Structure formats: C-alpha cells, structure tokens
Coordinates of C-alpha atoms (C1' of nucleotides) in Angstrom, one line a residue:
Chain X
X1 CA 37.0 7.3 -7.7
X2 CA 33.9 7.7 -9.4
X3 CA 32.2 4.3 -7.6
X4 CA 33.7 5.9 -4.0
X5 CA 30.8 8.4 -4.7
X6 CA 27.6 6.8 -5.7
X7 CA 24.8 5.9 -3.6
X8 CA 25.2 9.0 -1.6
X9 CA 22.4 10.6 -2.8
X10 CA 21.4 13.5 -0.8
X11 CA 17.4 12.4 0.3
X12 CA 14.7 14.5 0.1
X13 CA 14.1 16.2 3.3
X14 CA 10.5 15.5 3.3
X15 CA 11.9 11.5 2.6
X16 CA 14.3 11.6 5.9
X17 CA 11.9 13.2 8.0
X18 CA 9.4 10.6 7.3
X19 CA 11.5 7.8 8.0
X20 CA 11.9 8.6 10.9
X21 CA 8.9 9.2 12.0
X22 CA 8.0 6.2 10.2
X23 CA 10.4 4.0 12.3
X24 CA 9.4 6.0 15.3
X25 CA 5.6 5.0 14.4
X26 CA 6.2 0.9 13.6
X27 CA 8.4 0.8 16.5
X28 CA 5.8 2.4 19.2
X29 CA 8.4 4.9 20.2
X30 CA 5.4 7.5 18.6
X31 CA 2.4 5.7 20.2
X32 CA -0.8 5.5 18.4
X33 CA -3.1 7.8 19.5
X34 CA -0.4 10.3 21.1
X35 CA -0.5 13.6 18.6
X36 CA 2.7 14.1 17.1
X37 CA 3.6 18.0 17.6
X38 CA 1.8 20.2 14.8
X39 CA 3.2 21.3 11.3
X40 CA 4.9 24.1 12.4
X41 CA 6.5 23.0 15.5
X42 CA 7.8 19.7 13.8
X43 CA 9.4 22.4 11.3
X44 CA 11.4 23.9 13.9
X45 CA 12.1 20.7 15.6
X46 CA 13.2 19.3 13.0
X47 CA 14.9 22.1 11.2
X48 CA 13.1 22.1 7.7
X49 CA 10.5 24.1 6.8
X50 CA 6.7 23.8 7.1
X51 CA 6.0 22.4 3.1
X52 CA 8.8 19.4 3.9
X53 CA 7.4 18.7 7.0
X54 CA 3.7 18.6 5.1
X55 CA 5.1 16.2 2.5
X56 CA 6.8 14.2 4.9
X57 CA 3.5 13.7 7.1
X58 CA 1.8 12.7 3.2
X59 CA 3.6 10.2 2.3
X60 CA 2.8 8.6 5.9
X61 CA -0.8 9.4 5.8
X62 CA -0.7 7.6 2.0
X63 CA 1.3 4.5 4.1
X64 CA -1.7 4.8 6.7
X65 CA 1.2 5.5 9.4
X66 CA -1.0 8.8 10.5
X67 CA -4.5 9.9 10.6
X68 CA -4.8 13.9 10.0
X69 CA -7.6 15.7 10.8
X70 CA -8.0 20.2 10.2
X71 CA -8.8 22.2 12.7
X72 CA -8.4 23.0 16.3
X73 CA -7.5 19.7 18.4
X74 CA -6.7 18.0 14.9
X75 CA -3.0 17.2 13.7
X76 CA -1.3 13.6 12.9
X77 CA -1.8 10.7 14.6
X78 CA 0.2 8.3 14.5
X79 CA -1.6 5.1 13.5
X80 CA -1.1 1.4 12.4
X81 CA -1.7 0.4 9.2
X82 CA -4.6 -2.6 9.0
X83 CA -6.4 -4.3 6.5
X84 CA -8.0 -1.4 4.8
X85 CA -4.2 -0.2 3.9
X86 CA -3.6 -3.6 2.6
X87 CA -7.3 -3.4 0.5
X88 CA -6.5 -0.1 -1.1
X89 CA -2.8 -1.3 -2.0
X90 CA -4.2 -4.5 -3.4
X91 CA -6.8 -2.5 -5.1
X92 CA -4.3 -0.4 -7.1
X93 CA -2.1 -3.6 -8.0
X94 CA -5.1 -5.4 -9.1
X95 CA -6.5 -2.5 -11.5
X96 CA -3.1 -1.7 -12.6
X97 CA -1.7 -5.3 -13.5
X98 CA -5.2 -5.9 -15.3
X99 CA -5.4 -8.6 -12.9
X100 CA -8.1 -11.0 -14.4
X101 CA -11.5 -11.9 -12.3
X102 CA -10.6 -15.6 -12.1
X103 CA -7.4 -14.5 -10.7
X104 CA -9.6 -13.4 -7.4
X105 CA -11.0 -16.3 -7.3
X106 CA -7.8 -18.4 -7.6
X107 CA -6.3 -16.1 -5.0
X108 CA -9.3 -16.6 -2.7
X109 CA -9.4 -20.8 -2.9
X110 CA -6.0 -20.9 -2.2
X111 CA -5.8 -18.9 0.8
X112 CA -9.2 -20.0 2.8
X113 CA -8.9 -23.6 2.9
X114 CA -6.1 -22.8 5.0
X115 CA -7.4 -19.9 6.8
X116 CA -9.9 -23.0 7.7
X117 CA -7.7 -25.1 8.8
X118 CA -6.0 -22.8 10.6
X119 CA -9.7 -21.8 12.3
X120 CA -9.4 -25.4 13.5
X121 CA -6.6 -25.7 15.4
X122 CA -6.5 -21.9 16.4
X123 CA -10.0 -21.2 17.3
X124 CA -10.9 -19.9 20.8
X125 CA -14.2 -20.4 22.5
X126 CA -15.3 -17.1 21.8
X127 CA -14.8 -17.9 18.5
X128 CA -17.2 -21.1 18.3
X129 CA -19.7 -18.9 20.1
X130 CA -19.8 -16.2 17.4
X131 CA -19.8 -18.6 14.4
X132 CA -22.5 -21.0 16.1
X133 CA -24.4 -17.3 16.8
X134 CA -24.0 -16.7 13.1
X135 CA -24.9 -20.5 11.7
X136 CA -28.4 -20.1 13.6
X137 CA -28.9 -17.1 11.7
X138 CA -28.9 -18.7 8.3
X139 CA -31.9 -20.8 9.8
X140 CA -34.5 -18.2 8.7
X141 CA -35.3 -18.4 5.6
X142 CA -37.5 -15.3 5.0
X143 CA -34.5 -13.4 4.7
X144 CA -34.1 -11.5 1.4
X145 CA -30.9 -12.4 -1.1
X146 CA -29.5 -9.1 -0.1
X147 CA -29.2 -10.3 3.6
X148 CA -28.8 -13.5 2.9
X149 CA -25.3 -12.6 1.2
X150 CA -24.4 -10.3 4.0
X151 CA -25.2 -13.3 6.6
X152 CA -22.5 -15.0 4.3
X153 CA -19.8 -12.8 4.3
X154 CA -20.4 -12.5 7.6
X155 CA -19.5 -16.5 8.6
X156 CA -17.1 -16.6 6.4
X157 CA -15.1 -13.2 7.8
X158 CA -15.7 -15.2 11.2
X159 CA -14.3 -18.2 10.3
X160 CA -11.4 -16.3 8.8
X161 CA -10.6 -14.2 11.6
X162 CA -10.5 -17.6 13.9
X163 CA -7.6 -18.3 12.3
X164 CA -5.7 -15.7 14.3
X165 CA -3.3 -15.0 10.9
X166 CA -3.1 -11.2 10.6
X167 CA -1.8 -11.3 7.1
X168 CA -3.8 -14.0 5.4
X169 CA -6.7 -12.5 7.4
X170 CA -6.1 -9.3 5.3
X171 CA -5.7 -10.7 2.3
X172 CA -8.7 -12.3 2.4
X173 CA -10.2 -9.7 3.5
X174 CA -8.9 -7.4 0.5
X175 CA -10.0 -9.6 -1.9
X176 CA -13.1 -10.6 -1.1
X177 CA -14.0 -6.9 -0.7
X178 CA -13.0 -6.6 -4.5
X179 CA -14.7 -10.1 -5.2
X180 CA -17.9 -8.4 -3.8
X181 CA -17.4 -5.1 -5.8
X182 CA -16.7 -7.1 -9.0
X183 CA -20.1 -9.0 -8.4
X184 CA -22.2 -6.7 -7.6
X185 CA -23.0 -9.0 -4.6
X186 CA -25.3 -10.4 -7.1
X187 CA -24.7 -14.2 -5.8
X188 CA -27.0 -17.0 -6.6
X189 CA -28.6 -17.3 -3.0
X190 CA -32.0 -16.7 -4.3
X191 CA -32.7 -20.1 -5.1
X192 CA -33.8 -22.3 -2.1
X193 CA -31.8 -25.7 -2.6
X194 CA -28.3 -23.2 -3.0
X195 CA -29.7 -22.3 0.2
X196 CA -30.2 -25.6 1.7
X197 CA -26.7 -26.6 0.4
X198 CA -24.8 -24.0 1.8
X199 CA -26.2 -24.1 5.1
X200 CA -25.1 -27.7 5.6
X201 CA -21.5 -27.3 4.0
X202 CA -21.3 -24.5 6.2
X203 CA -22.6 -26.6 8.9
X204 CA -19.6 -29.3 8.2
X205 CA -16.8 -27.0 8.2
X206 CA -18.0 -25.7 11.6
X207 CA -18.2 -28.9 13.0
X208 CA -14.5 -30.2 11.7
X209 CA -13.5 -26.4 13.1
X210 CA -15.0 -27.3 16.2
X211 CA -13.7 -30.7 16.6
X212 CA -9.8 -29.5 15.8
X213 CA -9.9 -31.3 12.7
X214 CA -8.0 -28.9 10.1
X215 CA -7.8 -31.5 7.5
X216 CA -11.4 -31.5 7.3
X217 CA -11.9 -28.0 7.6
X218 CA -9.5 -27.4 4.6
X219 CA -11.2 -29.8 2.7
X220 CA -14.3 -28.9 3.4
X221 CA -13.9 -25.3 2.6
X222 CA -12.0 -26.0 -0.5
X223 CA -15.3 -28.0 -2.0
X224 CA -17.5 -25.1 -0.7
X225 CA -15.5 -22.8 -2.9
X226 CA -15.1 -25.0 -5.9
X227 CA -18.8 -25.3 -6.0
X228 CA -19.0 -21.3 -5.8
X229 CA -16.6 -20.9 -8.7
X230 CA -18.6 -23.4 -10.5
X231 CA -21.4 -20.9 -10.0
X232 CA -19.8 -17.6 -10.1
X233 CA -17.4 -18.1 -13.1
X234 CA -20.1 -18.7 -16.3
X235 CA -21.5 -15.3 -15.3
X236 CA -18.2 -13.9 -15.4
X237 CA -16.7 -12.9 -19.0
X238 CA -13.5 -14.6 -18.9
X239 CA -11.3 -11.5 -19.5
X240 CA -13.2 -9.6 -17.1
X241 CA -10.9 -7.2 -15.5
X242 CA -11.6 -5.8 -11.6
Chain T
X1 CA -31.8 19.3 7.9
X2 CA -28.3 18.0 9.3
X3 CA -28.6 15.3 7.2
X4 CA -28.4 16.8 4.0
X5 CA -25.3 18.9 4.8
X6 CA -23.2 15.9 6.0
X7 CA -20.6 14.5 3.6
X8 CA -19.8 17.3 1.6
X9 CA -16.7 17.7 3.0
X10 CA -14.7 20.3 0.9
X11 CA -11.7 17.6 -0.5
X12 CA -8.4 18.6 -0.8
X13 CA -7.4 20.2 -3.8
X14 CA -4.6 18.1 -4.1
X15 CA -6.5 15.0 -3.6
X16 CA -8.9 15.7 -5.9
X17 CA -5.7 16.7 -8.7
X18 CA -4.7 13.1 -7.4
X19 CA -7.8 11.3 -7.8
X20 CA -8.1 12.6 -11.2
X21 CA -4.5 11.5 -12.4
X22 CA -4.9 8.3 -10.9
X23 CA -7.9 7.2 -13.0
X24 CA -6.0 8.5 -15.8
X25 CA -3.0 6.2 -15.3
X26 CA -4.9 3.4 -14.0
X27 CA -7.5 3.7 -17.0
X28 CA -4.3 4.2 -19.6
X29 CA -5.5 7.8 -20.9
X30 CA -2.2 8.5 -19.2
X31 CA 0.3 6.2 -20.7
X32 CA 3.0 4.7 -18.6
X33 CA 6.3 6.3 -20.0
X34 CA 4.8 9.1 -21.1
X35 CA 5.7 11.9 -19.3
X36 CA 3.1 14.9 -17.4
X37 CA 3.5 18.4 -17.8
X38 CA 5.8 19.8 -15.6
X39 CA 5.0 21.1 -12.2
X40 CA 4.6 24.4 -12.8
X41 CA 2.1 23.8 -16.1
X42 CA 0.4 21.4 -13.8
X43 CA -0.8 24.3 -11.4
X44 CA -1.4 26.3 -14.6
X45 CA -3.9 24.0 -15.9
X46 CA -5.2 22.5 -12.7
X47 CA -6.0 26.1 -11.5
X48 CA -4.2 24.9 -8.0
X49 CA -0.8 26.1 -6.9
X50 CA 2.3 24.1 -7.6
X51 CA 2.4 23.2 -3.5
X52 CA -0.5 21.3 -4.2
X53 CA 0.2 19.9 -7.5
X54 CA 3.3 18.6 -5.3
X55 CA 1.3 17.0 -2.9
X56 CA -1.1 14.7 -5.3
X57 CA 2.1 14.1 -7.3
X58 CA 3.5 12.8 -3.9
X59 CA 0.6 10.6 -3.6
X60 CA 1.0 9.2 -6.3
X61 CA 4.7 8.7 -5.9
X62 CA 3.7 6.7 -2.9
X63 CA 1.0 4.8 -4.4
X64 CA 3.9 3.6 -7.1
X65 CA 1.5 5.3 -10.0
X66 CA 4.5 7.7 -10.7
X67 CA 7.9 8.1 -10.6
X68 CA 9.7 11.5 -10.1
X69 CA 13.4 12.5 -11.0
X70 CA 14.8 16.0 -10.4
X71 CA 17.0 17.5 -13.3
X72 CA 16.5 18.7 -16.3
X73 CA 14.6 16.3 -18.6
X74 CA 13.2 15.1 -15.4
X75 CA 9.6 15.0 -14.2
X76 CA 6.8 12.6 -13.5
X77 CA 6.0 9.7 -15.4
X78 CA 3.0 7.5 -15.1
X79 CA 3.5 4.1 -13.8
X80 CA 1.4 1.0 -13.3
X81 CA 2.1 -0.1 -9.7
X82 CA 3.8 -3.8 -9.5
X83 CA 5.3 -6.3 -7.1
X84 CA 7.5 -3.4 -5.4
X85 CA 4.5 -1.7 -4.5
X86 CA 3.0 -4.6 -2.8
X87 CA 6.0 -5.8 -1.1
X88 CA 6.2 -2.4 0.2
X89 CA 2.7 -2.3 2.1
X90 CA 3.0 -5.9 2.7
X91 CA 5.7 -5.2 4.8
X92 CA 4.4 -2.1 6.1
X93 CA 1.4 -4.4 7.2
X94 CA 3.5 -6.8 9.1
X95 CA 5.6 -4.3 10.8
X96 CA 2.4 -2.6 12.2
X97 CA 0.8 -5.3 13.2
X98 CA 3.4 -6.9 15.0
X99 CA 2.4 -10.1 12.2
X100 CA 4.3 -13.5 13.6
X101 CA 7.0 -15.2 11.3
X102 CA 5.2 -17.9 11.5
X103 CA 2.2 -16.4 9.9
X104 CA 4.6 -15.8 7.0
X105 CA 5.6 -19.1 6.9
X106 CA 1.6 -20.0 7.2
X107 CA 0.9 -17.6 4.0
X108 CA 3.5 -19.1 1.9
X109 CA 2.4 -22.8 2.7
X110 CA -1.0 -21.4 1.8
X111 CA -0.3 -20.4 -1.7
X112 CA 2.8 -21.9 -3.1
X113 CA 1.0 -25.2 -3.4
X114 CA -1.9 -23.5 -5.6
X115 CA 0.8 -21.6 -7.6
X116 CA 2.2 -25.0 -8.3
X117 CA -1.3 -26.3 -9.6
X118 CA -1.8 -23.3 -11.5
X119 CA 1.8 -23.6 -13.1
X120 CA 1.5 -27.5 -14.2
X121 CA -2.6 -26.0 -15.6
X122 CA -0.8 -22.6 -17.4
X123 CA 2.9 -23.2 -17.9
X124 CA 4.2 -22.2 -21.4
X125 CA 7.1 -24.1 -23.5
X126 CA 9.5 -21.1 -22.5
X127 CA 8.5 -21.8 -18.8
X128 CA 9.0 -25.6 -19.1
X129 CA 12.6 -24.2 -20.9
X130 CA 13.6 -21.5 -17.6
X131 CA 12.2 -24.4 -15.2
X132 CA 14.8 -27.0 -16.7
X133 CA 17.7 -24.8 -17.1
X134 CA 17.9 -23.8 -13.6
X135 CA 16.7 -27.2 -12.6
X136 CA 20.4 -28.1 -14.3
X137 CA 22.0 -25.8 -12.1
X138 CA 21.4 -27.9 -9.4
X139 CA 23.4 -30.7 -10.3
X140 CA 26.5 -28.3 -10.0
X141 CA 27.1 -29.4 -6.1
X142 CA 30.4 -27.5 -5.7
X143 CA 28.6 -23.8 -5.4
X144 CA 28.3 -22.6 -1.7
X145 CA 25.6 -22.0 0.8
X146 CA 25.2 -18.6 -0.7
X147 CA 24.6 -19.2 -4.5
X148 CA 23.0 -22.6 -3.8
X149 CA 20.3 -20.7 -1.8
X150 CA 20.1 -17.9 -4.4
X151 CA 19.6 -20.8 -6.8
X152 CA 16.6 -22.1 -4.9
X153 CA 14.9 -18.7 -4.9
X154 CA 15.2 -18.8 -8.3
X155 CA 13.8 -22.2 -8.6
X156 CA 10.9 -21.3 -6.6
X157 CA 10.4 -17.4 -8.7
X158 CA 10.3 -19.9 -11.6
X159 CA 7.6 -22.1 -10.8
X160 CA 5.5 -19.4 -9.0
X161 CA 5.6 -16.9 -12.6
X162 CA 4.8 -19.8 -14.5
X163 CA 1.6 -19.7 -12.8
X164 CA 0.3 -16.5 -14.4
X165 CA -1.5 -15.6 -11.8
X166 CA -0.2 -11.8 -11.1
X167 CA -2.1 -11.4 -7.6
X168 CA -1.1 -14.5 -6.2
X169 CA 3.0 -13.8 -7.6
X170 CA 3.0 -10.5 -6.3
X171 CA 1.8 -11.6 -2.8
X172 CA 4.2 -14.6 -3.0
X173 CA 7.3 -12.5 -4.0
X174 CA 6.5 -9.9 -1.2
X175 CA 6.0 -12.5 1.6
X176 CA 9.3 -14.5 0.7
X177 CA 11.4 -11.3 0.5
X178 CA 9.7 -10.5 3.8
X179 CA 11.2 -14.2 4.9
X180 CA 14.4 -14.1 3.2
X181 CA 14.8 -10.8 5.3
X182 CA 14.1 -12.6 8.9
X183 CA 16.0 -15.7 8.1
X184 CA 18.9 -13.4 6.3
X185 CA 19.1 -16.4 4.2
X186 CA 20.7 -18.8 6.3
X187 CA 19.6 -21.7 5.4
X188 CA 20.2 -25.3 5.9
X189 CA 21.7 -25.6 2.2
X190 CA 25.1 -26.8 3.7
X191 CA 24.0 -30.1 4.5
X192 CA 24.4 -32.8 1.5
X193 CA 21.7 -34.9 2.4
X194 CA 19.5 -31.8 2.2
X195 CA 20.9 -31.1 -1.0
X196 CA 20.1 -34.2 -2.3
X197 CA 16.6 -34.4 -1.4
X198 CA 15.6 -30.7 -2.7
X199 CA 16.9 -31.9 -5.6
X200 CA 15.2 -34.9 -5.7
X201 CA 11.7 -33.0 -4.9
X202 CA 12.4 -30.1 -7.3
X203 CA 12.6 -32.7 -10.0
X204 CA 9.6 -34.6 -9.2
X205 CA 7.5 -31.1 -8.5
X206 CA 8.7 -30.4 -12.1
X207 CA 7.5 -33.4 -13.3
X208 CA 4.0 -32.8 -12.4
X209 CA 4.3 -29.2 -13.9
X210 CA 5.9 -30.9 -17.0
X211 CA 3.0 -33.6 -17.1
X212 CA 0.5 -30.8 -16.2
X213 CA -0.8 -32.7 -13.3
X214 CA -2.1 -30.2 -10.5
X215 CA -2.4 -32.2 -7.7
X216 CA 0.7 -33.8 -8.4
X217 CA 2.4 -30.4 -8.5
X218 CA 0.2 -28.9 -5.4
X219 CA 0.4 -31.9 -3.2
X220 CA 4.9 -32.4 -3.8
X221 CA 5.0 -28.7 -3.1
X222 CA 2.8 -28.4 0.1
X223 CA 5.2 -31.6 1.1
X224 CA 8.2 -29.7 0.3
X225 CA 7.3 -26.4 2.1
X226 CA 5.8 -28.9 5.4
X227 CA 9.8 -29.9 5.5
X228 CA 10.7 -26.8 5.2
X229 CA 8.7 -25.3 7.8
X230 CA 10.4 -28.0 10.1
X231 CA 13.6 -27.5 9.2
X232 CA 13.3 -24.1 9.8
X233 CA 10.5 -23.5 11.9
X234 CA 12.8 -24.9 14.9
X235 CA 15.4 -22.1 14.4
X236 CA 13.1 -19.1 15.0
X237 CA 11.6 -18.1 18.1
X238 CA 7.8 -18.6 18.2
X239 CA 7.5 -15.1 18.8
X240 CA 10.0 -13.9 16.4
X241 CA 8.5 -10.5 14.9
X242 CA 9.5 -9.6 11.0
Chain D
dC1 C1' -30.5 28.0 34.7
dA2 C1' -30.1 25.8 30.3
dA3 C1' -29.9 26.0 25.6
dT4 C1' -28.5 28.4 21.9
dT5 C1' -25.6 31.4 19.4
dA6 C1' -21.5 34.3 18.5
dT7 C1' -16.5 34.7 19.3
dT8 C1' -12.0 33.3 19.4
dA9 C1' -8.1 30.3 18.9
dA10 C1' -5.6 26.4 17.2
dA11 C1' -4.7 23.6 13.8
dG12 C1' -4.3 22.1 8.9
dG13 C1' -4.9 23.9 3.7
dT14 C1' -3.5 27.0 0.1
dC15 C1' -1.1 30.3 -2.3
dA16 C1' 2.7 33.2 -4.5
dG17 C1' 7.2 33.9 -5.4
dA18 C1' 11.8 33.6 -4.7
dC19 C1' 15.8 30.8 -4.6
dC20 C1' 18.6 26.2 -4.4
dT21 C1' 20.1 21.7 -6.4
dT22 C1' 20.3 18.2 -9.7
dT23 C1' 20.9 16.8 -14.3
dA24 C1' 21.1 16.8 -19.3
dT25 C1' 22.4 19.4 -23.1
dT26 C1' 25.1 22.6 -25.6
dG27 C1' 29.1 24.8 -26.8
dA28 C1' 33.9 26.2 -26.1
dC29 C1' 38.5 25.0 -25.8
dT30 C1' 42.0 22.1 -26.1
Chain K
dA1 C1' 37.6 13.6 -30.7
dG2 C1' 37.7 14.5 -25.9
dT3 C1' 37.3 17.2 -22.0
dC4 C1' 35.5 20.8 -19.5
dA5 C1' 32.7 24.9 -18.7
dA6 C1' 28.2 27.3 -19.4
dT7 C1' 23.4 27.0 -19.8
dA8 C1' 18.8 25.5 -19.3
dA9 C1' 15.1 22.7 -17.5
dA10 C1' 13.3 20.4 -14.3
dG11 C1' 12.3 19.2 -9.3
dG12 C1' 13.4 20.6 -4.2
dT13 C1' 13.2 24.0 -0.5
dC14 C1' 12.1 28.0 2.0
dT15 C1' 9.5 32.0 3.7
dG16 C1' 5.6 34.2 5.1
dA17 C1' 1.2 35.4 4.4
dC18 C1' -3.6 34.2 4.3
dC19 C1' -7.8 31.0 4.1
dT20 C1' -10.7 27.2 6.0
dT21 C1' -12.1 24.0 9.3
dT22 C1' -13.1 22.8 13.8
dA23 C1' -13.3 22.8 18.8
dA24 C1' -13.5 25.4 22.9
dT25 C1' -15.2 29.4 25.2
dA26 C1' -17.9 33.3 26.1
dA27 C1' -22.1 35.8 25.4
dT28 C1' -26.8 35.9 24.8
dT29 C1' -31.4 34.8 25.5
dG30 C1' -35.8 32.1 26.5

DNA sequence: CAATTATTAAAGGTCAGACCTTTATTGACT
DNA sequence: AGTCAATAAAGGTCTGACCTTTAATAATTG
C-alpha cells in the first residue's frame, strides 16, 4: 500500500511549467529567437498564476534556456545554452569542490592534445587559413606581453575550434577562461627565447594539423603544454584553489 | 557624457540577494548543512519582499548551492554544487547544441586515459583495495549482461576517483551517464570472448596503477577505449544526437 | 524638414497579504 | 506502547496592485 503511493509527488507548478518549455526549447518546437508569449499571457495559457510562471521562466534563464530583457519589446527568448553556460557551471563546481590549480592544468593537457588531433583530421580550409593568419601574427615581435598572450589564446582557441567537437571545445574553453583568471594572464612571454620557442612548437603542430597527421599533432601539443606546466606550476602555490 | 551613465544598470533585487548568498556558501561563511532563515525573515532582513527572496533562492536551487524542502522543519540549506550539477548542464549543453555521440565518445577517449595516469601517480592503499575487490567480481562469469555491465561501470568509477582529480571525475561521470543513456547500456558484454579480454585488459590496466606506472596505465586504457569505440562505434548512427 | 524632446504603451520587476499544501511534532486516545 | 488526530512551521500559490525600464510614437522646435 504504502509503496503504491510514493514517487507521486505533486511538482511545483513553476517545475512543470518549465519542463515544458524546457523540452519545447531543446527540441526547437520554441525556436530561438521567436518570443515566447509574455508573463501574463503564459499565466493564463497555462493556467497558473503570474509568480509561477516568473519562477518557471528563472530557473530557465539560470539553465541559459531564455534570454529576458524589461521593457516594451522585451520578454523571454528562447535560447541555446553555449559555452558560457558550461563556464559558469564549471566555475561554480570548481570553487565549490576546492578544486586545486593543478587540477586545471591536468584537465587542460588531457583534453587538447586531443582537441589537436582532432584539428588534424577535422580541419577545413577555412580553418588552416585562420590559424596560418594568426601564426604570421606572432612574427612581430614588438608586441607587448599583454598582446602577446592574447595572440596566444587566440591560436590556441583556433586550433581548438578546428576540432569541430562542441563539448570538448567548451570545456576547453571553460577552463582556460578560469586558467587565465587564476593567472592573472601573467604568463612568461616576456622573455625573447620563450618567445622564439613557442613560435616554432606552434609552428609544428600546425604543420602536423595541416598535413592530417593527428598523431603528431597530439604529441606535439602535449610537449607544448608540459613545457607550459613546467613554467606555470613553481609560481603557483601548490594548494592554490581557483 | 553617455559614457559615464552606461553600466549602471539597476540589478535585480533578487539577484543581488543571490549574489550575496552565493559568495557566502561558496566562501563557507554559510556552512553546508546549516540551514538559512526562513523565507519570510529572509525578506525581513534583506529589506526585499519574500517574492524576491524566492527568486535568488530559486537561483540558487538551480545552481545546486541549495536545497529546498517544504514542511515544517523544512527550508533552505546551503550546498556545495557536485557531480549532479555538472551532469546536469553537461547535458543541458549537449542537448542544445545538437553535440554528436561521437563527440562523447571523443571526450571520454580524451580523458579516461589521463585519469588512468593520474590514478597509477595518486592512488591510495584503500583505492588499490576497491580496485581489486571489484576486479574479483569479474571472475564470477555466470552474472548476466545486465550486472556484468553494471560491474564495468563500476570498474571504470573506480579507476577514474582514484585519480583525485575532482574536475576531470566530474566531467567523466557526467559524459558516461550521458553515454550510458544513448546506448541504454546495451552492450556487447554477452559475448565470452569479449568477456575474456576486458578482463584480461582490466587486470593489466591495474597493474600499471598498482605499479604506479602512468604511461602504462594511460596508454592500456586509451587501447581499451579505441576497442571500445569500435565495438560500439559501428552500432550508432554517425549522426545519432544524445 | 529634420532633429530633438515629451508622451504613451508594453513589457518585466516588486510588493503586500492572504490562503493552500506539505511535513514534522505534539498530544490524546486507545 | 501504538495509533491516530490536532497543531505548528515551513514552503508553495494566488491575486491584484503598483513601480521601473524601454521602445515606439507624437509633439515640439530650430
């Protein structure tokens, strides 16, 4: 008797309504960019009241399901959660669990090698363009260390999004956004022969990307980053939480 | 003139209540377990109505930093976000954007292998202990397709924690839950001969683990996952969505 | 006529207060 | 002691008013 009856649990309104829409969103039935009706109209629709409806479109704005803006010609959007979703909800594990620096680091070598090799045998020829583009940038060398490391980010993110994988390419991106918060962007590129070095590692992995050689690539990459932890992780109190 | 005016943007009142319980939780001044004030002496204290002290505690509630229960004795306690939480947006992520299965399969392939180095580098005694018990399991060839794959799961959980790297678990548990849901676990664990050669490659991954030799560990596991991926890569549409 | 400025309307944001539902405790009655 | 009813404490919901923000429109003016 008593077992026929658990795990009914009569939801929240606010928690039905938002499934719903939440399906309705993920499935494309509720297309991005189409306004959904406005608070009180979604009331009567949907037979709650007005504060349900507003918790309801919350939690999905929290989810990054809906963009809402005040005012007239504002309302909920529906919307597809991206990488900056994924960033924030990293953000809060990472600070939560007390996630450790080196962890970021770990995380990081173990997911671009492959990102790298994946660059290699996914890359399009728009996507050599943009990374050759971006290699003849690091030629000058009158750049300050501030745009050098944005030039950096910048080839790496390329070779990353070559890859054509959505979730690692989040990932990545999430963490090396927190990588970049933890370091203050203060990265050794000030000194010329880091510079010289980097250029021409950077300079192999394009080539084995170019060439379809993912092996390389991988490899490649993975020494790159080994030689940046080598760098990175003295400065770096070994406790050091993000 | 303009200038100085933009990005004062009034906040939300309950985003700014939220903001400030979120650093509280996430700093520890608000101890997980210990419960807020209720509602009602929320808006009190906050100086914001109880509708709004609803909405930042449903932010939170989405963001995993609280839980709520209704009743008497109820209310919200703080809560560091974990796995769940991750898995959650993870697979809010995938959904959204439509993310292959075989970019799944990519991510784990990417970091399993590094979870196995870091588990032969960090593995305790009690993890060596878990590893060998449910290693033993495996002997046990009578259990069915069900349990044996349940048993593998756990194999692979038990490898992965021993790693200690919290990031890299949490994105691991969340993108095999995500895989165990589009294969619905039916796996080719009927076959002997497959049988027979997992358990040949467990025992030999666990030997590098055991020996604490990395690349040992890495390399048998990216070998392992490679046959895996073939085994199972065949049975899924190449455009299968999650 | 064009540029600016006031007005209005449409939406979300906030509030106050009542009432409902769920759940744990307490107490009364076997 | 065990069961069942009453109570209390919390979150959940509703209503309806009002405030604030923002875009569109109308009025004004150089």
């Amino acid at each position: 008797m008593r077992s026929l009856l658990t795990g009914v649990q009569a939801q929240k309104a606010s928690n039905v309504l938002a499934d719903r829409l939440r399906e309705g969103i993920l499935t494309g039935a509720l297309a991005e960019g189409a306004p959904l009706p406005n608070e009180r109209a979604l009331a009567d629709m949907s037979g709650v009241s007005r504060a349900s409806v507003r918790e309801a479109l919350r939690l999905l704005e929290v989810e990054g399901l809906v963009r809402t803006r005040s005012g007239r010609g504002g309302g909920s959007v529906p919307h597809l959660p991206g990488a900056d979703m994924l960033e924030r909800s990293i953000r809060l594990f990472t600070r939560g669990q007390r996630v450790r620096f080196g962890a970021l680091l770990e995380t990081r070598s173990a997911i671009e090698p492959q990102l790298a090799r994946l660059a290699a045998l996914n890359r399009t020829e728009e996507d050599l363009a943009r990374l050759a583009q971006i290699q003849a940038r690091f030629e000058d060398d009158s750049v300050g260390v501030s745009a050098w490391t944005h030039m950096n980010v910048d080839w790496h993110l390329a070779v990353v999004v070559a890859s054509r994988n959505e979730l690692l390419i989040g990932i990545w991106k999430a963490v090396s956004s927190l990588m970049h918060e933890a370091t203050g962007l203060e990265e050794p590129y000030n000194l010329p022969e880091v510079r010289v070095a980097v250029r021409r590692v950077h300079r192999r992995i394009l080539d084995a990307i170019q060439k379809g050689d993912g092996e390389a690539a991988a490899r490649r990459m993975a020494r790159h980053l080994d030689a940046y932890v080598a760098h990175i992780k003295p400065q770096a109190p070994p406790d050091l939480e993000v």
